[in-house]
Coordinates of C-alpha atoms in Angstrom, one line a residue:
Chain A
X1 CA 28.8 -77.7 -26.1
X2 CA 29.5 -75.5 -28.5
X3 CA 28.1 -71.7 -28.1
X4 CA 29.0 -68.6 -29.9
X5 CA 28.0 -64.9 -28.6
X6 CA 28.9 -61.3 -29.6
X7 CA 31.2 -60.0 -27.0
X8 CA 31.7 -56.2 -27.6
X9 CA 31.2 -56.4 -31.4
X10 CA 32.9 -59.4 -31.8
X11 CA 31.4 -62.6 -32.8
X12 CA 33.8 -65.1 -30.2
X13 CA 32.9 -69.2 -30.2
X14 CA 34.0 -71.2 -27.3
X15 CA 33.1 -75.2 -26.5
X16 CA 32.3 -74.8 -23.1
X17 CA 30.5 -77.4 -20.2
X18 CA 26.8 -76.9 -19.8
X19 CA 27.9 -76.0 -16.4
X20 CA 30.7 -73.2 -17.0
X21 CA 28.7 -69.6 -16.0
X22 CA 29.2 -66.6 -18.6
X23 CA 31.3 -65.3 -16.2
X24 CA 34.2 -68.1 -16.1
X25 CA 33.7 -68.2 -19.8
X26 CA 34.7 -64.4 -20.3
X27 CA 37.7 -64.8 -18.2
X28 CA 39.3 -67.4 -18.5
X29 CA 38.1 -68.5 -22.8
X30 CA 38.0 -64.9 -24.1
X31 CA 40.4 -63.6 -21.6
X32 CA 38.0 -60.9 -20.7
X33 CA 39.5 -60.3 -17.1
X34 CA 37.7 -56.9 -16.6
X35 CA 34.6 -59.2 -15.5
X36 CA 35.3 -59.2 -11.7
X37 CA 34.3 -62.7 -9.9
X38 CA 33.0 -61.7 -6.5
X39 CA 30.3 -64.4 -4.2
X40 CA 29.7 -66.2 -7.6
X41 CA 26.2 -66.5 -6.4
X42 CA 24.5 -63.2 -7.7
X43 CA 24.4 -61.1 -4.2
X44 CA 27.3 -59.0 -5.0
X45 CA 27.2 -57.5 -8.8
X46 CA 30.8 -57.3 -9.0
X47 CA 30.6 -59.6 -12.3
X48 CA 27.7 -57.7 -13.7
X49 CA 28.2 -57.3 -17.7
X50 CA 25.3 -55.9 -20.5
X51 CA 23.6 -58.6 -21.8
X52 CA 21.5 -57.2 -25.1
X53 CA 22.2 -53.5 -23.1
X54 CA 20.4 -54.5 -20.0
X55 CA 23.0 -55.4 -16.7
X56 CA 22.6 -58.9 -15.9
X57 CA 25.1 -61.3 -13.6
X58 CA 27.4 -62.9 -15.6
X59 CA 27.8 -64.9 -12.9
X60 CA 23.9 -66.0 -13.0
X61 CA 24.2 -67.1 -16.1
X62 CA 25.4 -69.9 -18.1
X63 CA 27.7 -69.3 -21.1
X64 CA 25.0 -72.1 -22.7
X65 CA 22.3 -69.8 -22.0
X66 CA 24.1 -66.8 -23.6
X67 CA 24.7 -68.3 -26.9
X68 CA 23.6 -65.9 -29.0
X69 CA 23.6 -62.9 -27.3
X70 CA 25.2 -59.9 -27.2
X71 CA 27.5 -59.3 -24.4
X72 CA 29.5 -56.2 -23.5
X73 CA 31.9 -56.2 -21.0
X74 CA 34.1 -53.2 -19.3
X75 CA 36.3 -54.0 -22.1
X76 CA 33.8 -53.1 -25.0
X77 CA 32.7 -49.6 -23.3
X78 CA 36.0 -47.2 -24.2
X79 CA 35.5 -45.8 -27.7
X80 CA 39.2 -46.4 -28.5
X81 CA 42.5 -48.0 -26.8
X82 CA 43.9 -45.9 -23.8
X83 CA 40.7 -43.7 -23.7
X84 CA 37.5 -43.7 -21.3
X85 CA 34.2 -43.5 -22.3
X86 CA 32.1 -40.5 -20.1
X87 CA 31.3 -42.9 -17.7
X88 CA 34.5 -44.3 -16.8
X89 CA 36.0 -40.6 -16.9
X90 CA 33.5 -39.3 -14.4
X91 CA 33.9 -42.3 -11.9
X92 CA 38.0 -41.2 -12.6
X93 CA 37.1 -37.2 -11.8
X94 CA 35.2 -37.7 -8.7
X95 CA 37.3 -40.6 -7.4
X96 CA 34.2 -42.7 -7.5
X97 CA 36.6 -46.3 -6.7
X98 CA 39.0 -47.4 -4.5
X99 CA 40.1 -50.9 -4.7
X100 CA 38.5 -50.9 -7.9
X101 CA 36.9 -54.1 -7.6
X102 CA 33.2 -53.1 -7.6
X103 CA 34.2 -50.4 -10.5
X104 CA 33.3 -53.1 -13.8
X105 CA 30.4 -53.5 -12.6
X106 CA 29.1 -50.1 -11.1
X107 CA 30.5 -48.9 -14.8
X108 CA 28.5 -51.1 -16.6
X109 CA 25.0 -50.5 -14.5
X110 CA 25.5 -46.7 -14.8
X111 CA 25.9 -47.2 -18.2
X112 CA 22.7 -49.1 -18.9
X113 CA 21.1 -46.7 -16.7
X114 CA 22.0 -43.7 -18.8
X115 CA 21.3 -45.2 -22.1
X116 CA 17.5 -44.9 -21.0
X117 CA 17.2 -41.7 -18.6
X118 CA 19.9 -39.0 -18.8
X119 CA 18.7 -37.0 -16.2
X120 CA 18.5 -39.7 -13.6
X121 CA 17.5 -38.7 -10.2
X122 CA 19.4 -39.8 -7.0
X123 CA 16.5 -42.0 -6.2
X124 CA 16.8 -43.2 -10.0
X125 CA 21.0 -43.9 -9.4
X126 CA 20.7 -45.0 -6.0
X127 CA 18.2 -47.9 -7.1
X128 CA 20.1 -48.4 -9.9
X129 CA 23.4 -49.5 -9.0
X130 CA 21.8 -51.0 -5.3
X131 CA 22.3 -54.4 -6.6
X132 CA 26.1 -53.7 -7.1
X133 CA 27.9 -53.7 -3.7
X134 CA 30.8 -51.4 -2.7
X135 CA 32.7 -53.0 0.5
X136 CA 35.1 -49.7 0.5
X137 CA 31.7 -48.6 0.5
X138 CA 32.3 -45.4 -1.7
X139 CA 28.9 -45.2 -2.4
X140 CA 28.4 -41.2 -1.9
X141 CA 31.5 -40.7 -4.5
X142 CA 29.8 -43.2 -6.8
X143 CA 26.1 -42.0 -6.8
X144 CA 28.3 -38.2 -7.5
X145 CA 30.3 -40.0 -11.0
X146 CA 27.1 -41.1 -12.3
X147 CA 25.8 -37.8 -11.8
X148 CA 28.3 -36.0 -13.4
X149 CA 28.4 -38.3 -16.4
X150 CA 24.9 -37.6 -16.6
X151 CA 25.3 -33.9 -16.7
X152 CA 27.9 -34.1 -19.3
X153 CA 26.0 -36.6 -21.6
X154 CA 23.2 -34.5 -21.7
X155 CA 25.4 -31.5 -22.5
X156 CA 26.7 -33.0 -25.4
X157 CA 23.5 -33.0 -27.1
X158 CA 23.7 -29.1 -26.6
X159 CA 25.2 -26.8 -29.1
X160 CA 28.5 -25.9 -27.6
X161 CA 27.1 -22.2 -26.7
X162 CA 24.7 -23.6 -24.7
X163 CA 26.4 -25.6 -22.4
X164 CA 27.8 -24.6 -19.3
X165 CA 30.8 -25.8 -17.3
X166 CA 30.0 -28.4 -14.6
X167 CA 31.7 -27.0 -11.9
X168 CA 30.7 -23.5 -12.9
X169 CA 27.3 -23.2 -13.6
X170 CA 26.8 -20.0 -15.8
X171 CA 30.3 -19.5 -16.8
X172 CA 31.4 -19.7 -20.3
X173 CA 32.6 -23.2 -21.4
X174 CA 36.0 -23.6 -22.0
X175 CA 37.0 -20.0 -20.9
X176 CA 34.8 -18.7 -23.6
X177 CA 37.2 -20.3 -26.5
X178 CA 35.3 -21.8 -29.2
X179 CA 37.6 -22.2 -31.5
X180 CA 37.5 -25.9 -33.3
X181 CA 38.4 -29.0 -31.3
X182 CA 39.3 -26.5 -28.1
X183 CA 37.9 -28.5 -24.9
X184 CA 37.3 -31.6 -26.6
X185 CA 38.6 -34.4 -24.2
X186 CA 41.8 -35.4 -25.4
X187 CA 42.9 -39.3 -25.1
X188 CA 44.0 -39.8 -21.3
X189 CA 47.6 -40.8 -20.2
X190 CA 47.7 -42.6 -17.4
X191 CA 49.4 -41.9 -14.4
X192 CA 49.3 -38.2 -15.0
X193 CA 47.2 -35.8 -12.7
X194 CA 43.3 -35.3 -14.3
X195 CA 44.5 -38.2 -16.8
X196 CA 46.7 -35.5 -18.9
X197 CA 44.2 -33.0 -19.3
X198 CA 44.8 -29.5 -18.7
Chain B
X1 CA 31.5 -72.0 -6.0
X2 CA 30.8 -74.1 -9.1
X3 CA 28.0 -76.2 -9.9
X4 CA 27.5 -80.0 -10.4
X5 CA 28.2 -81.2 -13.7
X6 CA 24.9 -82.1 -15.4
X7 CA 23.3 -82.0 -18.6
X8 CA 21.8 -79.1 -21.0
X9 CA 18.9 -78.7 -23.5
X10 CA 16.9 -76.2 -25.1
X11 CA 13.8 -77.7 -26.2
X12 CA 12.1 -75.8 -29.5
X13 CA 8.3 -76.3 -28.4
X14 CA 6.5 -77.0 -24.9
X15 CA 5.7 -80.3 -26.0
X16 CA 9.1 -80.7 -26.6
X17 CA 10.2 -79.2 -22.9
X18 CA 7.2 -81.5 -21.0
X19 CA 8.2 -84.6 -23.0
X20 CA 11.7 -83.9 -21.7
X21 CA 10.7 -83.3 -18.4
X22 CA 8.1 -86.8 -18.1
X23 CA 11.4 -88.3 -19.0
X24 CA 13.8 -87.6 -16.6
X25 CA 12.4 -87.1 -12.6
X26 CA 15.5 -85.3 -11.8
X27 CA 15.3 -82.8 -14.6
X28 CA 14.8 -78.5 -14.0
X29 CA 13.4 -76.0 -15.7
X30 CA 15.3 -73.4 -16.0
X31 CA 13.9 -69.1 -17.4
X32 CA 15.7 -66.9 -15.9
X33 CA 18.0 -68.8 -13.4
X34 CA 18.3 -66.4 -10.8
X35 CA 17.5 -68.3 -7.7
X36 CA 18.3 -72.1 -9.4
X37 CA 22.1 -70.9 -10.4
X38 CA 22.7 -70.1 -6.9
X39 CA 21.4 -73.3 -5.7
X40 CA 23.6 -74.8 -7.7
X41 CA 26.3 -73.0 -7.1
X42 CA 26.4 -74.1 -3.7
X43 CA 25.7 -76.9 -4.4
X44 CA 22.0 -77.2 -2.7
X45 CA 20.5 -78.6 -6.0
X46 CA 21.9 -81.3 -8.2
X47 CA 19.7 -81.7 -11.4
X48 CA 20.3 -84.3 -14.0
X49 CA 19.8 -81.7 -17.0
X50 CA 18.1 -78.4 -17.0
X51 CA 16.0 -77.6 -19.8
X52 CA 16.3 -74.0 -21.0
X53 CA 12.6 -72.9 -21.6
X54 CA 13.6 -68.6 -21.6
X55 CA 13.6 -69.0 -25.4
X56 CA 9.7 -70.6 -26.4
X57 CA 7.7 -67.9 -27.7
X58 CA 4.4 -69.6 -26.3
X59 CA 5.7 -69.2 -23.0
X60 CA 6.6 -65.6 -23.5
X61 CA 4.3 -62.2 -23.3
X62 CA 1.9 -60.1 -21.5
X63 CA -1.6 -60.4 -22.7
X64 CA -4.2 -57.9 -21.6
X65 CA -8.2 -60.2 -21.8
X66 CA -11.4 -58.7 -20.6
X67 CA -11.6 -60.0 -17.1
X68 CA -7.9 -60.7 -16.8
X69 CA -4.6 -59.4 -17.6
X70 CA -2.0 -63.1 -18.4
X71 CA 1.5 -62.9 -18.1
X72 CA 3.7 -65.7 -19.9
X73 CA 5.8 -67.6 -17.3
X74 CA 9.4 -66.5 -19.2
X75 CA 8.5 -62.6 -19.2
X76 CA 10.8 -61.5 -17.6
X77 CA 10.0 -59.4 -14.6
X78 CA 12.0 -56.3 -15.9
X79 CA 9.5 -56.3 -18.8
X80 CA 6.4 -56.4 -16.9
X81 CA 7.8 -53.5 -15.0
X82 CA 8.1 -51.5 -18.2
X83 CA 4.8 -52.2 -19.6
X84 CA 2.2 -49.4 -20.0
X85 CA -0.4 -51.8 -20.5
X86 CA 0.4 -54.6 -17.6
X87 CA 0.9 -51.1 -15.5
X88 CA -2.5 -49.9 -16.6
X89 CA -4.4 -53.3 -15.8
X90 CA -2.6 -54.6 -12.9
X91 CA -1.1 -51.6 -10.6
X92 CA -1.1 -54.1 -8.2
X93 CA 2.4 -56.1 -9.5
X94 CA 3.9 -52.7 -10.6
X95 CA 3.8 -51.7 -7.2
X96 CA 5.3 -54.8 -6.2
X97 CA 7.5 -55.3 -8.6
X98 CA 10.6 -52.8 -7.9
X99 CA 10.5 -54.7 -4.9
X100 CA 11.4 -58.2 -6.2
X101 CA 15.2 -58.1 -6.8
X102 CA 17.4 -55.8 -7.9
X103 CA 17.2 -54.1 -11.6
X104 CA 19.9 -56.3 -13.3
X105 CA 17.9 -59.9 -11.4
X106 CA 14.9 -58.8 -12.8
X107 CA 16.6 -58.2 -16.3
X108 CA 16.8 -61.9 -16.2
X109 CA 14.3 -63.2 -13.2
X110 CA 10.9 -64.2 -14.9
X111 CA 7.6 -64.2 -13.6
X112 CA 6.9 -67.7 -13.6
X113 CA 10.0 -68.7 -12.0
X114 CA 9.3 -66.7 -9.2
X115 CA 5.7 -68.2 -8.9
X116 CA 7.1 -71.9 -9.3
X117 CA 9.9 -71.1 -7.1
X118 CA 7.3 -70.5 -4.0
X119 CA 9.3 -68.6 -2.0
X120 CA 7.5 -67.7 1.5
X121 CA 8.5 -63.7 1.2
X122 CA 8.4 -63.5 -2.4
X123 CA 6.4 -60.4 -4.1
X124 CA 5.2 -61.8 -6.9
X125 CA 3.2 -65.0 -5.2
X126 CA 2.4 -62.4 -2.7
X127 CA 0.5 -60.6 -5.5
X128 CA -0.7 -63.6 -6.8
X129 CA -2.7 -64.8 -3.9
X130 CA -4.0 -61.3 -3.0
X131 CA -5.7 -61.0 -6.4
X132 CA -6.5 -65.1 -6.4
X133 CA -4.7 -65.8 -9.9
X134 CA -4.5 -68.8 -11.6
X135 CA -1.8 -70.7 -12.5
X136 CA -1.7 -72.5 -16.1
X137 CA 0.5 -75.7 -15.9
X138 CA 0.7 -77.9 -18.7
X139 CA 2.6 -81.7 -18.9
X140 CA 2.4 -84.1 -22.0
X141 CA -1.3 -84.7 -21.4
X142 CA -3.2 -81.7 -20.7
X143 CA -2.9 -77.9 -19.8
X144 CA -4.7 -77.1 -16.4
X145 CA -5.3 -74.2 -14.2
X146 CA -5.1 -74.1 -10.6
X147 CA -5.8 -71.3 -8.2
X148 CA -2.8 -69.6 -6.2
X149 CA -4.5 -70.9 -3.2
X150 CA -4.5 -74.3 -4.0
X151 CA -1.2 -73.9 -6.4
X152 CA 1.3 -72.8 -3.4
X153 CA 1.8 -75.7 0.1
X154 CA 4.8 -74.2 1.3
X155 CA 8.1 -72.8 1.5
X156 CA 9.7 -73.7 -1.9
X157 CA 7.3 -76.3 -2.2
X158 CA 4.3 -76.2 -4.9
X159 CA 1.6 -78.1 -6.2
X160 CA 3.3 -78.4 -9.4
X161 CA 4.5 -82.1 -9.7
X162 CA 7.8 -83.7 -11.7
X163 CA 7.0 -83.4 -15.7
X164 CA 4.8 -80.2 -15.1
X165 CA 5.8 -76.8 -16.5
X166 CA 4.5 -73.6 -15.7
X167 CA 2.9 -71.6 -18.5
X168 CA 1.1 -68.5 -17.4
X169 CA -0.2 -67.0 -14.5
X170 CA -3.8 -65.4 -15.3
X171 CA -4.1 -62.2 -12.7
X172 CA -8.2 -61.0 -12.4
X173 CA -8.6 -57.6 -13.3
X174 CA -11.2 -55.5 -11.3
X175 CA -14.4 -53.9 -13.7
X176 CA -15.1 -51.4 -10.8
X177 CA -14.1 -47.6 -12.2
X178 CA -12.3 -46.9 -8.5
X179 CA -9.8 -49.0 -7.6
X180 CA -6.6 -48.8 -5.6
X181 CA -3.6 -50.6 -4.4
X182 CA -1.5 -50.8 -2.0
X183 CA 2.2 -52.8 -1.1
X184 CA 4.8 -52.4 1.9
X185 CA 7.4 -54.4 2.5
X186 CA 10.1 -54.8 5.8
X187 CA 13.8 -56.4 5.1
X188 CA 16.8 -55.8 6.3
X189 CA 18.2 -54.2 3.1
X190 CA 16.3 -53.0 -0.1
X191 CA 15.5 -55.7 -1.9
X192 CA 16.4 -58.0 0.1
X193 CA 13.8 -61.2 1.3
X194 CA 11.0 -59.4 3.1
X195 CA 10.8 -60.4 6.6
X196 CA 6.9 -59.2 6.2
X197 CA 5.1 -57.9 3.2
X198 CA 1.4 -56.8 2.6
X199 CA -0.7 -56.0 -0.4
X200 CA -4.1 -54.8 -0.6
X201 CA -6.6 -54.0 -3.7
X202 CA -10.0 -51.9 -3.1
X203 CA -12.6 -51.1 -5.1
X204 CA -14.9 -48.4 -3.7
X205 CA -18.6 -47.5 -5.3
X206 CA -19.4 -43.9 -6.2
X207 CA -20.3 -42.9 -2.6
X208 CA -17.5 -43.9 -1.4
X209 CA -18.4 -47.7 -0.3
X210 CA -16.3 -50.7 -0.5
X211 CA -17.7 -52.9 -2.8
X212 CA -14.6 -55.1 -3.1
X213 CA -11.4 -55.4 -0.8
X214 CA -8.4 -58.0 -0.9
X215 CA -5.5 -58.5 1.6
X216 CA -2.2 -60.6 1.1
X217 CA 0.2 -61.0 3.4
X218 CA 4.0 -62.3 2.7
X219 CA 6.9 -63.6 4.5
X220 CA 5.0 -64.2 7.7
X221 CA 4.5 -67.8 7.7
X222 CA 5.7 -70.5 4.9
X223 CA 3.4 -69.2 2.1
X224 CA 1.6 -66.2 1.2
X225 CA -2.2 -65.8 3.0
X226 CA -5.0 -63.8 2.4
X227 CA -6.3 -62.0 4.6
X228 CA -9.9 -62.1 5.4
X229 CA -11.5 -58.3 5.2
X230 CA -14.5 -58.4 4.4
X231 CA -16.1 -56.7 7.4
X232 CA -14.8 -53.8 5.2
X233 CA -17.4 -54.4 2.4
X234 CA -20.2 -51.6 2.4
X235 CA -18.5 -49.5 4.6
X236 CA -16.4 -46.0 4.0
X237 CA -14.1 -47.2 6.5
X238 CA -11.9 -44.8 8.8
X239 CA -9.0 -45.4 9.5
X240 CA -9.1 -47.0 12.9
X241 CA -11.7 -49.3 11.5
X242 CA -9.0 -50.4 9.5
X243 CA -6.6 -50.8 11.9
X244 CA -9.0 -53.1 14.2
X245 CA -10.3 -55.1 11.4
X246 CA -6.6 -56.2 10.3
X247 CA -4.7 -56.5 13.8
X248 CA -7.5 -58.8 15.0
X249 CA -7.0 -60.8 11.6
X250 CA -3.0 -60.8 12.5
X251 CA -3.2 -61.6 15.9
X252 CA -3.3 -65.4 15.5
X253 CA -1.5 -65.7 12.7
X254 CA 0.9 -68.1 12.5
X255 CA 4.6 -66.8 12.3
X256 CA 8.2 -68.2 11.4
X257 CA 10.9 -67.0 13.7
X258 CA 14.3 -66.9 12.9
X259 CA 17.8 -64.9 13.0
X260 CA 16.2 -62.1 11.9
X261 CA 12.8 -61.7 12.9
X262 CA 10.8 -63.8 15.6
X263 CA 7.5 -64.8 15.3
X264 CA 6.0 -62.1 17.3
X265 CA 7.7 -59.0 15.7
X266 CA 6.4 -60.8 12.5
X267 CA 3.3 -60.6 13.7
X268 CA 3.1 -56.7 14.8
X269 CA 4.8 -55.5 11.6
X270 CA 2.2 -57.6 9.6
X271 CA -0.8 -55.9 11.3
X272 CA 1.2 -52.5 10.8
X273 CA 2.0 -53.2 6.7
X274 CA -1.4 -54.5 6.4
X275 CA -3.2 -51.1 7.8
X276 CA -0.8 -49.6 5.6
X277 CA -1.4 -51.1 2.8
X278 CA -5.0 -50.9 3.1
X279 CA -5.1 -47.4 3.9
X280 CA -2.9 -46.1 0.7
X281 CA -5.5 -48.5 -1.2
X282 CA -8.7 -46.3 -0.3
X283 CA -7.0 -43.1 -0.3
X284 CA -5.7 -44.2 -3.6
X285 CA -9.5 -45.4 -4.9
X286 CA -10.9 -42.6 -3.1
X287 CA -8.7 -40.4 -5.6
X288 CA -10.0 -42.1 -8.6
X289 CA -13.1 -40.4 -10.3
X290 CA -16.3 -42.8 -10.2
X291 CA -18.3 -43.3 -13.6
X292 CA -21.1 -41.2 -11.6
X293 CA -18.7 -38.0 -10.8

């Protein structure tokens, strides 16, 4: 059957079997690996993608069902190649993985949860991401990244000024410098400490 | 993990969907998918086609009436969760609700797939029951209505026979100006299957009087009971009346054992959730202004 879906901006068309799940379809017809397949039965949330912005199991899904919709996946969430969106960088700063292979999906659901409450509770985070399992069970380092990306999307919306460093509540961003572009995130390099960043 | 091959269709009307279904006997419906895909998966259900009804608009919405709030059978559960208005006129199911699932299942799950699903611990029959809803089905011929009571036999097993679809469930809403709710649940993780759950509803008169009391219990056998309360009715109960009007409703109920729970825990944390639930129900009503205050 033929079925074709917006995967992270991009309308993609596959001919798939009625039986193929969302999840097989990302990774193996659009090469989408980032999509992890854990109990393939919906208990685990490793496979979780955004399905029109809401996190859904890809893995309870079939790509026949999804024809149509709007799919993002880990992939679509950086704002350019080689960078992190502030999600991704906070689960990096507060070493919120380990193996990594919970990480897509934890990513994703913090995401979603963001887009509709940026000043999430720990009640909020904790029932967000409790249908996404973590068998290194890094759960305390998790619910910490999601708070910190919260904290910094909501600074964002504050004139610069205004904001205060995370770490240093009532200090003076940046040192104080507020020169143009100083203490923007730069594009990360892998493999370097703090991703490159001074 | 993968499922069986069989066949797929969207159908563009009900008609369409129940002409489908009168068909083929070994044909599914599938809305959200979140319990059938599993089933599939492993392989404990082999339909011949599934017949994708998330899409039909006349199966879809939340619609507020006088004397009852209806909920389409593909809204999904997350969306009943959200709304102000199904909040408003049924606090009931929004306190059940965050229980049924996790978030991103109840992004897809839909309320009528849980109710045609019938599972024994499931919330949302659980709420169903309590309140005595009615279920709409419809098939080729005719579009019917059937109480909860009548509607669920068993564990997974429904009144609903092979070419009938689902279409609504129609919860009562309480006139009285004091009402209040209340749900607990027991499982071995959150949101996981309840091992017990309860939910009661009162209404309470301006002095403080029941006029009107409901109590559902979940998980505990193979369907969802109500519980009979009554004695409650014209009384400003305390809370030891409580107690000893639901523990000598529980004590001969009849209980499922297994792994997890036996029969007899069931039984003790049903009494328990029950006085719970009905307790939080009048404190919550008691809290409410009357139309007289």
């Amino acid at each position: 059957m033929k079925i074709s879906l917006k995967v992270n901006g991009q309308l993609r068309e596959a001919d798939v079997e009625p039986r193929k799940t969302l999840l097989d379809t990302l990774r193996e017809d659009f090469l989408l690996v980032g999509s992890h397949a854990g109990c393939e039965h919906g208990v685990c949330g490793a496979c979780t993608v955004l399905i029109d912005g809401e996190p859904s199991r890809s893995c309870l899904m079939f790509a026949v069902q999804a024809d149509g919709y709007e799919i993002t996946t880990i992939e679509g969430l950086a704002p350019a190649p080689g960078e992190l969106s502030v999600v991704q960088d906070a689960f990096c700063e507060t070493h919120g993985l380990q193996c990594g292979y919970c990480t897509p999906g934890m990513v994703l659901t913090a995401h979603a949860l963001l887009e509709h409450n940026d000043a999430p509770s720990r009640d909020d985070i904790v029932e967000a991401i409790s249908g996404n399992i973590c068998r290194c069970t890094g759960y305390g380092q998790i619910v910490e990244a999601v708070e910190f990306a919260a904290d910094r999307l909501r600074k964002t919306n504050l004139p610069r000024h205004a904001r205060s460093d995370a770490n240093n509540p009532g200090k003076p961003p940046f040192g104080g410098n507020d020169a143009l572009g100083h203490g923007v995130l730069t594009a990360v390099q892998p493999d370097t400490p703090r991703g490159g960043r001074a | 993990m993968k499922p069986a091959p069989f066949d797929y269709i969207r159908p563009v009307s009900l008609a369409e969907a129940c002409e489908v279904l009168a068909g083929d006997e070994d044909a599914r419906i599938i809305a959200g998918g979140q319990t059938l895909i599993p089933m599939l998966a492993m392989r404990l259900a082999r339909p011949s086609r599934l017949v994708d009804v998330i899409r039909l608009q006349e199966l879809r919405g939340i619609r507020v009436e006088d004397d009852a709030i209806v909920i389409g059978a593909t809204t999904r559960q997350a969306e009943v969760e959200r709304s102000e208005e199904a909040r408003a006129a049924l606090p009931l199911l929004a306190k059940a609700l965050p229980w049924v699932g996790h978030p991103p299942t109840r992004n897809r799950g839909t309320v009528g797939g849980s109710i045609a699903n019938a599972d024994p611990s499931a919330e949302i029959p659980l709420v169903a029951v309590t309140l005595g809803a009615d279920i709409e089905i419809a098939n080729t011929s005719d579009r019917t209505a059937m109480p909860a009571d009548d509607f669920f036999i068993g564990p997974m097993l429904t009144a609903v026979t092979p070419g009938d679809c689902v279409c609504a469930v129609r919860f009562p809403r309480w006139q009285h100006a004091r009402v209040g709710t209340g749900f607990h649940e027991v499982s071995a993780r959150q949101s996981d299957f309840a091992f017990v759950a309860a939910a009661a509803q009162v209404a309470l008169d301006d002095d403080s009087r029941c006029i009107e009391a409901t109590l559902g219990l979940g998980g505990i056998g193979d369907r969802a009971l109500r519980i009979d309360v009554s004695a409650l009715i014209g009384h400003a109960p305390s809370e030891t009346a409580i107690a000893d009007i639901v523990r000598a409703a529980a004590k001969d109920l009849e209980a499922s054992s297994d792994l997890h729970a036996s029969a007899s825990y069931r039984r003790r944390v049903a009494a328990t959730l029950g006085i719970r639930a009905l307790t939080d129900a009048f404190a919550e009503a008691a809290s409410e202004r009357g139309a007289g205050q």
